[in-house]
Short mmCIF file of C-alpha atoms in Angstrom, two decimals:
data_model
loop_
_atom_site.label_atom_id
_atom_site.label_comp_id
_atom_site.label_asym_id
_atom_site.label_seq_id
_atom_site.Cartn_x
_atom_site.Cartn_y
_atom_site.Cartn_z
CA MET A 28 -26.88 -0.52 38.08
CA LYS A 29 -27.21 -4.25 38.10
CA LYS A 30 -27.36 -6.01 34.95
CA GLY A 31 -28.08 -9.43 33.60
CA ASN A 32 -27.07 -10.64 30.13
CA TRP A 33 -26.28 -14.32 29.84
CA LEU A 34 -27.42 -16.90 27.29
CA LEU A 35 -30.08 -19.30 28.64
CA LYS A 36 -28.29 -22.56 28.77
CA THR A 37 -31.26 -24.82 29.86
CA GLY A 38 -34.88 -24.22 28.96
CA ALA A 39 -37.66 -24.42 31.50
CA VAL A 40 -40.31 -26.79 29.99
CA VAL A 41 -42.58 -29.64 31.49
CA VAL A 42 -44.56 -32.07 29.74
CA ILE A 43 -47.46 -34.25 30.09
CA GLY A 44 -49.62 -36.88 28.64
CA ALA A 45 -49.51 -40.59 27.66
CA PHE A 46 -50.57 -42.72 24.79
CA ALA A 47 -52.74 -45.47 26.68
CA GLY A 48 -50.82 -48.75 26.57
CA LEU A 49 -47.97 -47.20 24.70
CA HIS A 50 -44.77 -49.20 25.03
CA ALA A 51 -41.57 -47.11 25.30
CA GLY A 52 -39.73 -49.35 23.00
CA ALA A 53 -42.29 -48.92 20.21
CA ALA A 54 -42.30 -45.24 20.61
CA MET A 55 -38.46 -44.78 20.37
CA ALA A 56 -38.34 -44.43 16.56
CA ALA A 57 -40.71 -41.52 16.66
CA LYS A 58 -38.73 -39.99 19.58
CA THR A 59 -41.81 -40.08 22.06
CA LEU A 60 -41.03 -39.84 25.73
CA VAL A 61 -43.59 -40.96 28.21
CA TYR A 62 -43.67 -39.70 31.77
CA CYS A 63 -45.92 -41.41 34.24
CA SER A 64 -47.11 -38.62 36.48
CA GLU A 65 -48.73 -38.81 39.86
CA GLY A 66 -51.90 -36.94 39.08
CA SER A 67 -53.91 -34.87 36.68
CA PRO A 68 -53.15 -31.26 36.09
CA GLU A 69 -55.35 -28.71 37.84
CA GLY A 70 -55.70 -27.03 34.40
CA PHE A 71 -53.83 -25.46 31.61
CA ASN A 72 -53.36 -21.88 32.70
CA PRO A 73 -50.67 -21.46 35.42
CA GLN A 74 -52.10 -18.22 36.34
CA PHE A 75 -54.80 -20.01 38.32
CA PHE A 76 -52.88 -22.66 40.20
CA THR A 77 -50.54 -22.99 43.13
CA THR A 78 -49.76 -26.65 43.66
CA GLY A 79 -46.55 -27.88 42.15
CA THR A 80 -45.98 -30.61 39.89
CA THR A 81 -49.51 -31.76 38.73
CA ALA A 82 -49.99 -27.86 37.88
CA ASP A 83 -46.80 -27.90 35.93
CA ALA A 84 -48.12 -30.84 33.80
CA GLY A 85 -50.67 -28.49 32.47
CA SER A 86 -48.62 -25.45 31.96
CA VAL A 87 -44.80 -25.53 31.86
CA PRO A 88 -44.41 -27.31 28.52
CA MET A 89 -46.12 -24.44 26.67
CA TYR A 90 -44.85 -21.39 28.51
CA ASN A 91 -41.83 -19.18 29.12
CA ARG A 92 -41.42 -16.38 31.47
CA LEU A 93 -39.27 -13.12 31.23
CA VAL A 94 -36.62 -14.90 33.29
CA GLU A 95 -36.41 -18.58 34.48
CA MET A 96 -34.39 -20.74 36.84
CA GLU A 97 -31.69 -22.85 35.28
CA THR A 98 -32.73 -26.36 35.57
CA GLY A 99 -31.39 -28.18 38.70
CA THR A 100 -30.22 -24.89 40.27
CA THR A 101 -31.59 -21.59 41.70
CA ASN A 102 -29.63 -19.48 39.14
CA ILE A 103 -31.81 -16.96 37.29
CA THR A 104 -31.21 -16.85 33.77
CA PRO A 105 -32.76 -14.96 30.71
CA ALA A 106 -35.61 -16.49 28.76
CA LEU A 107 -38.07 -14.40 26.85
CA ALA A 108 -36.03 -11.35 28.20
CA GLU A 109 -32.57 -11.57 26.75
CA SER A 110 -31.24 -8.99 29.36
CA TRP A 111 -32.39 -6.80 32.22
CA GLU A 112 -31.41 -3.86 34.26
CA ILE A 113 -32.33 -3.09 37.85
CA SER A 114 -32.06 0.57 39.00
CA ALA A 115 -29.92 1.56 42.00
CA ASP A 116 -32.84 2.22 44.18
CA GLY A 117 -34.35 -1.15 43.36
CA LEU A 118 -37.56 0.35 42.05
CA THR A 119 -37.24 -0.08 38.36
CA TYR A 120 -36.75 -3.38 36.31
CA THR A 121 -36.24 -3.06 32.67
CA PHE A 122 -36.33 -6.10 30.32
CA LYS A 123 -35.29 -6.34 26.77
CA LEU A 124 -37.19 -8.91 24.87
CA ARG A 125 -35.79 -11.39 22.42
CA LYS A 126 -36.60 -10.86 18.87
CA GLY A 127 -38.41 -13.44 16.70
CA VAL A 128 -40.01 -15.43 19.62
CA LYS A 129 -42.80 -17.50 18.01
CA PHE A 130 -45.97 -18.66 19.45
CA HIS A 131 -47.31 -22.18 18.90
CA THR A 132 -50.06 -22.71 16.26
CA ASN A 133 -52.96 -24.89 16.28
CA ALA A 134 -55.88 -25.73 14.03
CA LYS A 135 -58.11 -22.95 15.40
CA PHE A 136 -55.66 -20.04 15.48
CA LYS A 137 -52.68 -19.10 13.47
CA PRO A 138 -50.59 -16.35 15.14
CA SER A 139 -49.77 -13.55 12.84
CA ARG A 140 -46.93 -11.94 14.83
CA ASN A 141 -44.13 -12.85 17.12
CA LEU A 142 -43.87 -12.16 20.94
CA THR A 143 -44.08 -8.31 21.71
CA ALA A 144 -44.36 -6.06 24.85
CA ASP A 145 -48.18 -6.29 24.33
CA ASP A 146 -48.18 -9.86 25.49
CA ILE A 147 -46.18 -9.22 28.55
CA LEU A 148 -48.68 -6.40 29.61
CA PHE A 149 -51.72 -8.54 28.70
CA SER A 150 -50.40 -11.40 30.93
CA PHE A 151 -49.80 -9.19 33.81
CA TYR A 152 -52.72 -6.84 33.69
CA ARG A 153 -55.09 -9.83 33.30
CA MET A 154 -54.26 -10.94 36.75
CA ALA A 155 -53.75 -7.36 38.34
CA ASP A 156 -56.65 -5.51 36.99
CA GLU A 157 -60.26 -6.72 38.07
CA ASN A 158 -61.60 -4.60 35.22
CA HIS A 159 -59.44 -6.14 32.55
CA PRO A 160 -61.64 -7.83 29.87
CA PHE A 161 -60.32 -11.23 30.52
CA HIS A 162 -59.90 -11.04 34.26
CA LYS A 163 -63.00 -13.02 34.87
CA ASN A 164 -62.77 -15.05 31.60
CA THR A 165 -63.03 -18.36 33.24
CA PRO A 166 -65.81 -18.44 35.97
CA GLY A 167 -64.75 -19.79 39.33
CA GLN A 168 -60.97 -19.29 38.75
CA THR A 169 -58.94 -16.87 40.75
CA TYR A 170 -55.31 -15.76 40.47
CA ALA A 171 -54.40 -17.46 43.79
CA TYR A 172 -50.67 -17.02 43.68
CA PHE A 173 -50.61 -13.51 42.46
CA GLN A 174 -53.04 -12.74 45.29
CA ASP A 175 -51.12 -14.71 47.81
CA LEU A 176 -47.89 -12.70 47.02
CA GLY A 177 -49.73 -9.38 47.08
CA ILE A 178 -48.15 -8.49 43.74
CA THR A 179 -50.41 -5.37 43.34
CA LYS A 180 -48.98 -4.08 46.65
CA ILE A 181 -45.57 -4.36 45.10
CA VAL A 182 -45.99 -3.21 41.47
CA ASP A 183 -47.09 0.26 40.70
CA LYS A 184 -47.28 -0.25 37.01
CA LEU A 185 -45.93 -2.11 34.07
CA GLU A 186 -45.13 -0.15 31.00
CA LYS A 187 -44.39 -0.79 27.31
CA VAL A 188 -41.24 1.16 26.41
CA ASP A 189 -41.25 -0.04 22.89
CA ASP A 190 -42.26 -3.28 21.06
CA LEU A 191 -39.43 -5.16 22.56
CA THR A 192 -38.91 -3.48 26.01
CA VAL A 193 -41.02 -3.39 29.22
CA ARG A 194 -40.55 -1.78 32.56
CA PHE A 195 -41.82 -2.63 36.01
CA LYS A 196 -42.18 0.28 38.34
CA LEU A 197 -42.39 -0.89 42.00
CA LYS A 198 -43.99 0.84 44.93
CA ARG A 199 -41.22 -0.28 47.16
CA PRO A 200 -37.99 -2.24 46.93
CA GLU A 201 -38.67 -5.94 46.73
CA ALA A 202 -35.61 -8.23 47.26
CA PRO A 203 -37.31 -11.34 45.88
CA PHE A 204 -38.88 -9.70 42.88
CA LEU A 205 -36.70 -11.13 40.24
CA ALA A 206 -37.06 -14.60 41.61
CA THR A 207 -40.85 -14.10 41.64
CA LEU A 208 -40.80 -13.40 37.97
CA THR A 209 -39.43 -17.00 37.32
CA MET A 210 -42.48 -18.55 38.75
CA ASP A 211 -45.23 -20.39 36.64
CA PHE A 212 -47.96 -17.85 37.31
CA MET A 213 -45.91 -15.19 35.59
CA SER A 214 -45.92 -17.17 32.31
CA VAL A 215 -46.46 -15.09 29.22
CA HIS A 216 -49.72 -15.60 27.16
CA SER A 217 -50.66 -14.31 23.77
CA ALA A 218 -52.80 -11.04 23.69
CA GLU A 219 -53.56 -11.71 20.13
CA TYR A 220 -54.93 -15.27 20.64
CA ALA A 221 -57.19 -13.82 23.48
CA GLN A 222 -58.56 -11.13 21.18
CA LYS A 223 -59.07 -13.58 18.35
CA MET A 224 -60.97 -16.05 20.54
CA LYS A 225 -63.11 -13.28 22.02
CA ALA A 226 -64.07 -11.99 18.60
CA ALA A 227 -64.87 -15.66 17.62
CA GLY A 228 -67.18 -15.92 20.66
CA THR A 229 -64.98 -18.58 22.24
CA PRO A 230 -62.82 -16.71 24.85
CA GLU A 231 -62.80 -19.71 27.21
CA LEU A 232 -60.52 -21.48 24.82
CA ILE A 233 -57.53 -19.32 25.89
CA ASP A 234 -57.60 -21.42 29.08
CA LYS A 235 -58.24 -24.63 27.79
CA GLU A 236 -56.59 -24.96 24.23
CA ILE A 237 -53.36 -23.30 25.26
CA ILE A 238 -50.76 -21.63 23.01
CA GLY A 239 -47.53 -20.09 24.27
CA THR A 240 -43.83 -19.76 23.49
CA GLY A 241 -42.60 -22.97 25.21
CA ALA A 242 -40.78 -25.86 23.82
CA PHE A 243 -43.91 -28.01 23.61
CA GLN A 244 -47.29 -27.49 21.88
CA PHE A 245 -50.55 -28.79 23.39
CA VAL A 246 -52.25 -31.60 21.36
CA SER A 247 -54.95 -33.15 23.45
CA TYR A 248 -56.14 -34.10 26.90
CA GLN A 249 -58.09 -37.15 28.00
CA LYS A 250 -59.06 -36.25 31.69
CA ASP A 251 -57.33 -38.18 34.36
CA ALA A 252 -55.56 -40.39 31.69
CA ILE A 253 -53.41 -38.82 28.99
CA ILE A 254 -52.00 -35.39 27.95
CA ARG A 255 -50.19 -35.06 24.62
CA TYR A 256 -47.75 -32.50 23.41
CA LYS A 257 -45.54 -32.31 20.36
CA ALA A 258 -42.29 -30.40 19.79
CA HIS A 259 -42.56 -26.78 18.95
CA ASP A 260 -40.57 -26.61 15.82
CA GLY A 261 -40.08 -22.78 16.08
CA TYR A 262 -38.95 -22.72 19.63
CA TRP A 263 -36.61 -19.87 20.24
CA ASP A 264 -34.02 -21.85 22.14
CA GLY A 265 -33.87 -24.70 19.70
CA ARG A 266 -36.29 -27.50 18.87
CA PRO A 267 -36.52 -30.29 21.58
CA LYS A 268 -34.78 -33.41 20.73
CA ILE A 269 -37.81 -35.55 21.20
CA ASP A 270 -40.91 -35.19 18.90
CA ASN A 271 -43.61 -36.07 21.24
CA LEU A 272 -44.01 -35.76 24.99
CA ILE A 273 -46.72 -37.51 26.84
CA TYR A 274 -47.85 -37.66 30.47
CA ALA A 275 -49.50 -40.89 31.55
CA VAL A 276 -51.70 -40.00 34.56
CA THR A 277 -50.87 -42.73 36.99
CA PRO A 278 -51.88 -42.12 40.66
CA ASP A 279 -50.72 -45.41 42.16
CA ALA A 280 -46.96 -45.41 42.80
CA SER A 281 -46.83 -49.28 42.46
CA VAL A 282 -48.39 -49.10 39.04
CA ARG A 283 -46.15 -46.31 37.96
CA TYR A 284 -43.11 -48.49 38.93
CA ALA A 285 -44.49 -51.48 37.09
CA LYS A 286 -44.97 -49.26 33.93
CA LEU A 287 -41.41 -48.15 34.28
CA LYS A 288 -39.97 -51.60 34.60
CA ALA A 289 -42.09 -52.72 31.63
CA GLY A 290 -40.85 -49.87 29.51
CA GLU A 291 -44.29 -48.34 29.28
CA CYS A 292 -42.85 -45.07 30.51
CA HIS A 293 -39.35 -43.47 30.52
CA VAL A 294 -39.55 -41.38 33.60
CA MET A 295 -41.85 -41.68 36.63
CA ALA A 296 -42.88 -39.34 39.46
CA LEU A 297 -42.55 -40.04 43.12
CA PRO A 298 -41.65 -43.59 43.83
CA LYS A 299 -42.59 -45.33 47.04
CA PRO A 300 -39.68 -45.11 49.57
CA ALA A 301 -39.95 -48.94 50.05
CA ASP A 302 -39.18 -49.32 46.22
CA VAL A 303 -35.99 -47.18 46.24
CA GLU A 304 -33.56 -50.06 46.98
CA LEU A 305 -35.13 -52.16 44.22
CA MET A 306 -34.64 -49.39 41.81
CA LYS A 307 -31.02 -48.90 42.79
CA ASN A 308 -30.36 -52.52 41.91
CA ASP A 309 -32.32 -52.61 38.63
CA PRO A 310 -29.95 -52.52 35.57
CA ASN A 311 -32.54 -50.86 33.37
CA ILE A 312 -33.09 -47.92 35.66
CA LYS A 313 -31.00 -44.90 36.69
CA LEU A 314 -32.17 -43.68 40.10
CA LEU A 315 -31.59 -39.84 40.47
CA SER A 316 -31.91 -38.14 43.83
CA GLN A 317 -31.76 -34.70 45.35
CA GLN A 318 -32.39 -32.95 48.56
CA GLY A 319 -36.02 -31.74 48.47
CA LEU A 320 -36.78 -28.04 48.47
CA ASN A 321 -39.96 -28.85 50.29
CA ILE A 322 -41.91 -29.20 53.54
CA GLY A 323 -44.75 -31.51 54.50
CA TYR A 324 -47.22 -30.49 57.23
CA VAL A 325 -50.61 -30.50 58.73
CA GLY A 326 -52.28 -26.94 59.03
CA PHE A 327 -54.59 -26.17 62.03
CA ASN A 328 -57.38 -23.84 61.03
CA VAL A 329 -56.97 -21.12 63.64
CA GLU A 330 -60.49 -19.70 62.68
CA LYS A 331 -62.09 -22.75 64.24
CA LYS A 332 -61.98 -24.19 67.76
CA PRO A 333 -60.07 -25.64 69.30
CA PHE A 334 -57.20 -24.57 66.99
CA ASP A 335 -57.75 -20.91 67.93
CA ASN A 336 -55.96 -21.85 71.20
CA LYS A 337 -52.13 -21.88 70.89
CA LEU A 338 -51.92 -24.34 73.71
CA VAL A 339 -53.88 -26.95 71.75
CA ARG A 340 -51.69 -26.52 68.69
CA GLN A 341 -48.59 -26.92 70.75
CA ALA A 342 -50.18 -30.03 72.49
CA LEU A 343 -50.84 -31.67 69.19
CA ASN A 344 -47.23 -31.05 68.00
CA LEU A 345 -45.85 -32.53 71.23
CA ALA A 346 -48.20 -35.75 70.78
CA VAL A 347 -46.73 -36.85 67.32
CA ASP A 348 -43.84 -39.15 67.04
CA ARG A 349 -42.08 -37.74 63.98
CA ALA A 350 -39.32 -40.17 64.06
CA SER A 351 -41.78 -43.01 63.76
CA ILE A 352 -43.54 -41.30 60.91
CA LEU A 353 -40.17 -40.70 59.10
CA LYS A 354 -39.35 -44.49 59.38
CA SER A 355 -42.84 -45.74 58.37
CA VAL A 356 -43.88 -43.29 55.77
CA TYR A 357 -40.63 -41.97 54.31
CA ALA A 358 -38.53 -45.11 54.92
CA GLY A 359 -35.57 -43.07 55.81
CA THR A 360 -35.76 -40.86 52.62
CA GLY A 361 -36.25 -37.61 54.51
CA GLN A 362 -35.71 -35.79 57.75
CA VAL A 363 -37.79 -34.40 60.51
CA ALA A 364 -38.86 -30.90 59.97
CA LYS A 365 -38.65 -28.09 62.63
CA ASN A 366 -38.83 -25.04 60.41
CA VAL A 367 -41.05 -24.06 57.42
CA ILE A 368 -38.00 -23.88 55.19
CA PRO A 369 -35.65 -26.85 54.48
CA PRO A 370 -32.08 -26.84 55.94
CA THR A 371 -30.50 -26.48 52.46
CA MET A 372 -31.99 -23.00 52.20
CA TRP A 373 -30.20 -19.83 53.47
CA SER A 374 -31.67 -18.23 56.54
CA TYR A 375 -32.62 -21.76 58.02
CA ASN A 376 -32.61 -21.30 61.76
CA ASP A 377 -30.84 -24.37 63.18
CA LYS A 378 -31.07 -23.06 66.71
CA ILE A 379 -34.81 -23.77 66.77
CA LYS A 380 -35.63 -26.83 68.78
CA GLU A 381 -38.02 -29.25 67.15
CA TYR A 382 -40.97 -30.27 69.25
CA PRO A 383 -39.98 -33.30 71.20
CA TYR A 384 -42.29 -36.41 71.35
CA ASP A 385 -43.79 -35.85 74.90
CA VAL A 386 -47.17 -37.37 75.63
CA ALA A 387 -47.17 -36.24 79.25
CA GLN A 388 -46.51 -32.65 78.45
CA ALA A 389 -49.07 -32.81 75.67
CA LYS A 390 -51.75 -33.85 77.99
CA GLU A 391 -50.68 -31.05 80.50
CA LEU A 392 -51.11 -28.42 77.79
CA LEU A 393 -54.43 -29.87 76.77
CA ALA A 394 -55.61 -29.71 80.34
CA LYS A 395 -54.41 -26.19 80.66
CA ALA A 396 -56.34 -25.21 77.46
CA GLY A 397 -59.50 -26.47 79.01
CA TYR A 398 -59.57 -30.05 77.37
CA ALA A 399 -58.64 -32.24 80.23
CA ASN A 400 -61.25 -34.81 79.07
CA GLY A 401 -60.02 -34.72 75.41
CA LEU A 402 -61.63 -33.42 72.29
CA GLU A 403 -62.87 -34.48 68.93
CA ILE A 404 -61.37 -32.90 65.62
CA GLU A 405 -61.24 -33.67 61.90
CA MET A 406 -58.15 -33.89 59.62
CA TRP A 407 -58.16 -34.03 55.94
CA TYR A 408 -55.39 -36.20 54.42
CA LEU A 409 -53.69 -36.17 51.06
CA PRO A 410 -55.29 -38.50 48.40
CA VAL A 411 -52.30 -38.67 46.30
CA SER A 412 -48.36 -38.94 46.66
CA ARG A 413 -46.67 -35.48 46.67
CA PRO A 414 -42.94 -34.62 46.65
CA TYR A 415 -43.09 -33.70 50.28
CA ASN A 416 -45.37 -36.62 51.33
CA PRO A 417 -45.32 -40.22 49.81
CA ASP A 418 -48.36 -41.54 51.59
CA GLY A 419 -50.79 -39.22 53.02
CA LYS A 420 -53.30 -41.92 54.34
CA ARG A 421 -50.56 -43.86 56.15
CA MET A 422 -49.23 -40.69 57.77
CA ALA A 423 -52.71 -39.67 58.70
CA GLU A 424 -53.35 -43.02 60.58
CA LEU A 425 -50.13 -42.69 62.45
CA ILE A 426 -51.01 -39.10 63.61
CA GLN A 427 -54.53 -40.21 64.43
CA ALA A 428 -53.09 -43.02 66.71
CA ASP A 429 -50.59 -40.57 68.35
CA TRP A 430 -53.26 -38.05 69.08
CA ALA A 431 -55.50 -40.79 70.58
CA LYS A 432 -52.95 -41.31 73.31
CA ILE A 433 -53.74 -37.79 74.60
CA GLY A 434 -57.47 -38.11 74.34
CA VAL A 435 -57.98 -36.48 70.96
CA LYS A 436 -60.38 -38.42 68.75
CA THR A 437 -59.68 -37.62 65.09
CA LYS A 438 -62.06 -38.23 62.09
CA LEU A 439 -59.99 -38.87 58.94
CA THR A 440 -61.44 -37.32 55.66
CA THR A 441 -60.26 -36.91 52.14
CA TYR A 442 -61.40 -35.91 48.70
CA GLU A 443 -60.29 -36.50 45.04
CA TRP A 444 -57.15 -34.43 44.55
CA THR A 445 -58.74 -31.61 42.48
CA GLU A 446 -61.65 -31.26 44.87
CA TYR A 447 -59.18 -31.41 47.82
CA LYS A 448 -57.15 -28.59 46.43
CA LYS A 449 -60.36 -26.54 45.68
CA ARG A 450 -61.78 -26.99 49.12
CA SER A 451 -58.44 -26.03 50.72
CA LYS A 452 -58.87 -22.48 49.63
CA THR A 453 -62.39 -21.98 51.28
CA GLY A 454 -61.40 -22.50 54.94
CA GLU A 455 -64.08 -25.14 55.45
CA HIS A 456 -61.39 -27.65 56.76
CA HIS A 457 -60.73 -28.26 60.48
CA SER A 458 -57.08 -29.43 60.21
CA MET A 459 -55.66 -30.36 56.91
CA MET A 460 -52.52 -32.15 55.41
CA PHE A 461 -50.71 -30.29 52.84
CA GLY A 462 -47.15 -29.12 51.93
CA TRP A 463 -45.05 -27.12 49.73
CA SER A 464 -42.31 -27.46 47.16
CA GLY A 465 -40.14 -24.28 46.55
CA ASP A 466 -40.67 -22.45 43.20
CA ASN A 467 -37.66 -20.00 43.01
CA GLY A 468 -35.04 -20.76 45.64
CA ASP A 469 -35.81 -17.72 47.80
CA PRO A 470 -37.01 -18.12 51.43
CA ASP A 471 -39.79 -15.60 50.76
CA ASN A 472 -41.31 -18.29 48.53
CA PHE A 473 -41.99 -20.34 51.66
CA PHE A 474 -42.69 -17.78 54.29
CA GLU A 475 -45.24 -15.77 52.47
CA PRO A 476 -47.48 -18.22 50.64
CA ILE A 477 -47.51 -20.72 53.43
CA LEU A 478 -48.23 -18.44 56.46
CA GLY A 479 -48.53 -14.78 55.07
CA CYS A 480 -51.54 -12.61 55.66
CA GLU A 481 -52.18 -12.08 52.02
CA ALA A 482 -52.16 -15.90 51.48
CA VAL A 483 -55.19 -16.28 53.77
CA LYS A 484 -57.23 -14.33 51.20
CA GLY A 485 -55.71 -16.28 48.20
CA GLY A 486 -56.36 -19.60 50.06
CA GLY A 487 -52.60 -20.79 50.21
CA ASN A 488 -52.44 -20.28 53.90
CA ILE A 489 -54.00 -23.58 55.05
CA PRO A 490 -54.01 -22.71 58.84
CA ARG A 491 -55.49 -19.21 57.92
CA TRP A 492 -53.03 -17.70 60.50
CA CYS A 493 -52.26 -13.97 60.19
CA ASN A 494 -49.81 -12.95 62.93
CA LYS A 495 -48.71 -9.33 62.99
CA ASP A 496 -45.24 -9.84 64.38
CA TYR A 497 -44.43 -12.52 61.78
CA GLU A 498 -45.98 -10.47 59.04
CA ASP A 499 -43.88 -7.37 59.97
CA LEU A 500 -40.68 -9.43 59.80
CA ILE A 501 -41.26 -11.09 56.38
CA GLN A 502 -42.41 -7.85 54.86
CA LYS A 503 -39.37 -6.02 56.20
CA ALA A 504 -37.23 -8.82 54.82
CA LYS A 505 -38.68 -8.09 51.34
CA LEU A 506 -37.44 -4.49 51.66
CA THR A 507 -34.03 -5.38 52.71
CA PRO A 508 -31.40 -5.87 49.83
CA LYS A 509 -28.54 -7.47 51.82
CA GLN A 510 -29.07 -11.29 52.17
CA ALA A 511 -27.35 -11.49 55.58
CA GLU A 512 -29.89 -8.88 57.06
CA ARG A 513 -32.89 -10.60 55.45
CA ALA A 514 -31.66 -13.95 56.88
CA LYS A 515 -31.79 -12.53 60.47
CA LEU A 516 -35.38 -11.38 59.86
CA TYR A 517 -36.41 -14.72 58.66
CA GLU A 518 -34.73 -16.49 61.59
CA LYS A 519 -36.81 -14.45 63.99
CA ALA A 520 -39.93 -15.39 61.97
CA GLN A 521 -39.12 -19.09 62.36
CA GLU A 522 -38.99 -18.61 66.15
CA ILE A 523 -42.53 -17.08 66.09
CA VAL A 524 -43.79 -20.12 63.97
CA ARG A 525 -42.26 -22.54 66.56
CA GLU A 526 -44.00 -20.67 69.34
CA GLU A 527 -47.35 -20.15 67.80
CA ALA A 528 -47.50 -23.61 66.11
CA PRO A 529 -49.97 -22.90 63.33
CA LEU A 530 -48.65 -26.06 61.68
CA LEU A 531 -47.67 -29.55 62.56
CA LEU A 532 -44.30 -29.49 60.67
CA LEU A 533 -43.53 -33.03 59.70
CA ALA A 534 -40.74 -33.70 57.15
CA HIS A 535 -38.51 -32.53 54.41
CA SER A 536 -38.33 -35.38 51.87
CA LEU A 537 -35.29 -36.58 49.78
CA ARG A 538 -36.57 -36.56 46.23
CA TYR A 539 -36.01 -39.52 43.94
CA THR A 540 -36.64 -39.76 40.11
CA PRO A 541 -36.19 -43.03 38.40
CA VAL A 542 -35.49 -43.10 34.61
CA ARG A 543 -34.93 -45.61 31.99
CA LYS A 544 -31.32 -46.16 31.07
CA ASN A 545 -32.09 -45.02 27.51
CA VAL A 546 -32.99 -41.53 28.72
CA ILE A 547 -30.28 -38.93 27.96
CA GLY A 548 -29.89 -35.59 29.39
CA PHE A 549 -32.60 -35.60 32.05
CA LYS A 550 -31.82 -33.63 35.24
CA MET A 551 -33.81 -33.34 38.36
CA ASP A 552 -34.93 -29.86 39.17
CA SER A 553 -34.62 -28.02 42.48
CA THR A 554 -38.34 -26.97 42.39
CA ALA A 555 -39.63 -30.42 41.78
CA HIS A 556 -40.76 -29.63 38.20
CA HIS A 557 -39.93 -31.97 35.44
CA TYR A 558 -38.21 -30.48 32.37
CA PHE A 559 -37.84 -32.41 29.09
CA LYS A 560 -36.58 -29.77 26.52
CA LYS A 561 -33.02 -31.07 26.54
CA VAL A 562 -33.87 -34.74 26.99
CA ASP A 563 -33.18 -37.29 24.25
CA LEU A 564 -33.77 -41.01 23.78
CA ASP A 565 -30.98 -43.51 23.04
CA LYS A 566 -31.82 -46.39 20.67
#
């Protein structure tokens, strides 16, 4: 019997918002921390969303999960569950909940009870059961990540043992299951809140005016500008040291940097690579860095011509000068990608050879595929900076110029970020720039949501590529408890990706987070989230 029973040392919380024009110096007395984020949140219920840091802006401050990852590591630690047990056959996971975990309060709802097993079951079955009364509560929203990972094919049932104990019964052993439970979409919601809002005729509020068990409580949101949170006084892991946490939504990296220098924010997201050296020499800024658990890529929609032809996909890979992109876009703050997972992750297949920059061979493959006279395609490019790609437009222009050398005319298209993400799930794109930041430190967290067959249905699989040999390998790996054996299966899966080329793999970025010198205790997180529960401000 495997057991977990350790105190959670570092809480998992992310925060958002910003007072328009708020100067950090003026806010210090009130212990208000301002974070300049790169974009608006997709929404405030993490069950609906899959896209990293702007999604965490709307959810992580307010929520906890049964287990979480320790900030800055991939260590799994207790959270709402103070301990757990896993059966010898790997089919039963039993979690003992903490006593006295309080929900936030707001003007419309006053919780009458603490967290119980009923909240765990509500949160899970809302996603799992299409007949659940709150499954279709918010029109147009789907449980994309839950679907991408095929959770209903893994979990047979979730049981309430008693008020403070829940038990997952699995249909099969699932090696990454515990890591999956650390992810944002597994955040725990209040069943009582849902029932109260339904009785009041306002069930939509549970996905808009969020309450949870996290370190920060939602205050207000001004779309595309400010999200305000305040400290949760009754937080089970100790009240945060700051009183208010605010995200100032600032899409332009140069403007974010200007605000940081002026003291209008304390922490900023995703600096321009070209600004890194300036930040290193600024006496008022601490520049933190970490190898990125990420991958930037372009997905070829294999459901549409000419991308249904492997030779075309290989040719487009050969035609791109990745080294030039690394220099021009990343300014040396990254490395060329040859695999879906970054080299810091176990099971990385270093024997794989990256596609060389070979215009002549690319032309030969295009001709062999029946496109000797060239072709016309469309590529959507990222409208915002992301942890895996600092400048989507510049990258798109470089790729466009490279493809033109082999007779491929590329129309560049983009949309506002929220619309871009929404459209990515429908399959209307031809080719599309995207990327991924790891959520839980397990390779499965890359292989399945990026290229798994279930992820085609959920919309996370941008190339909409479903390959039986690849799928068999990653599914077998999930059933394999020994890491060394799992690694061999993932290494073979990477060989298939290299040959089939559903993606134009571009780069793994080195992540930087600049913070003001008066910020105390901030740590970069391996998942590219931003956590502020343990952060303080010096006078």
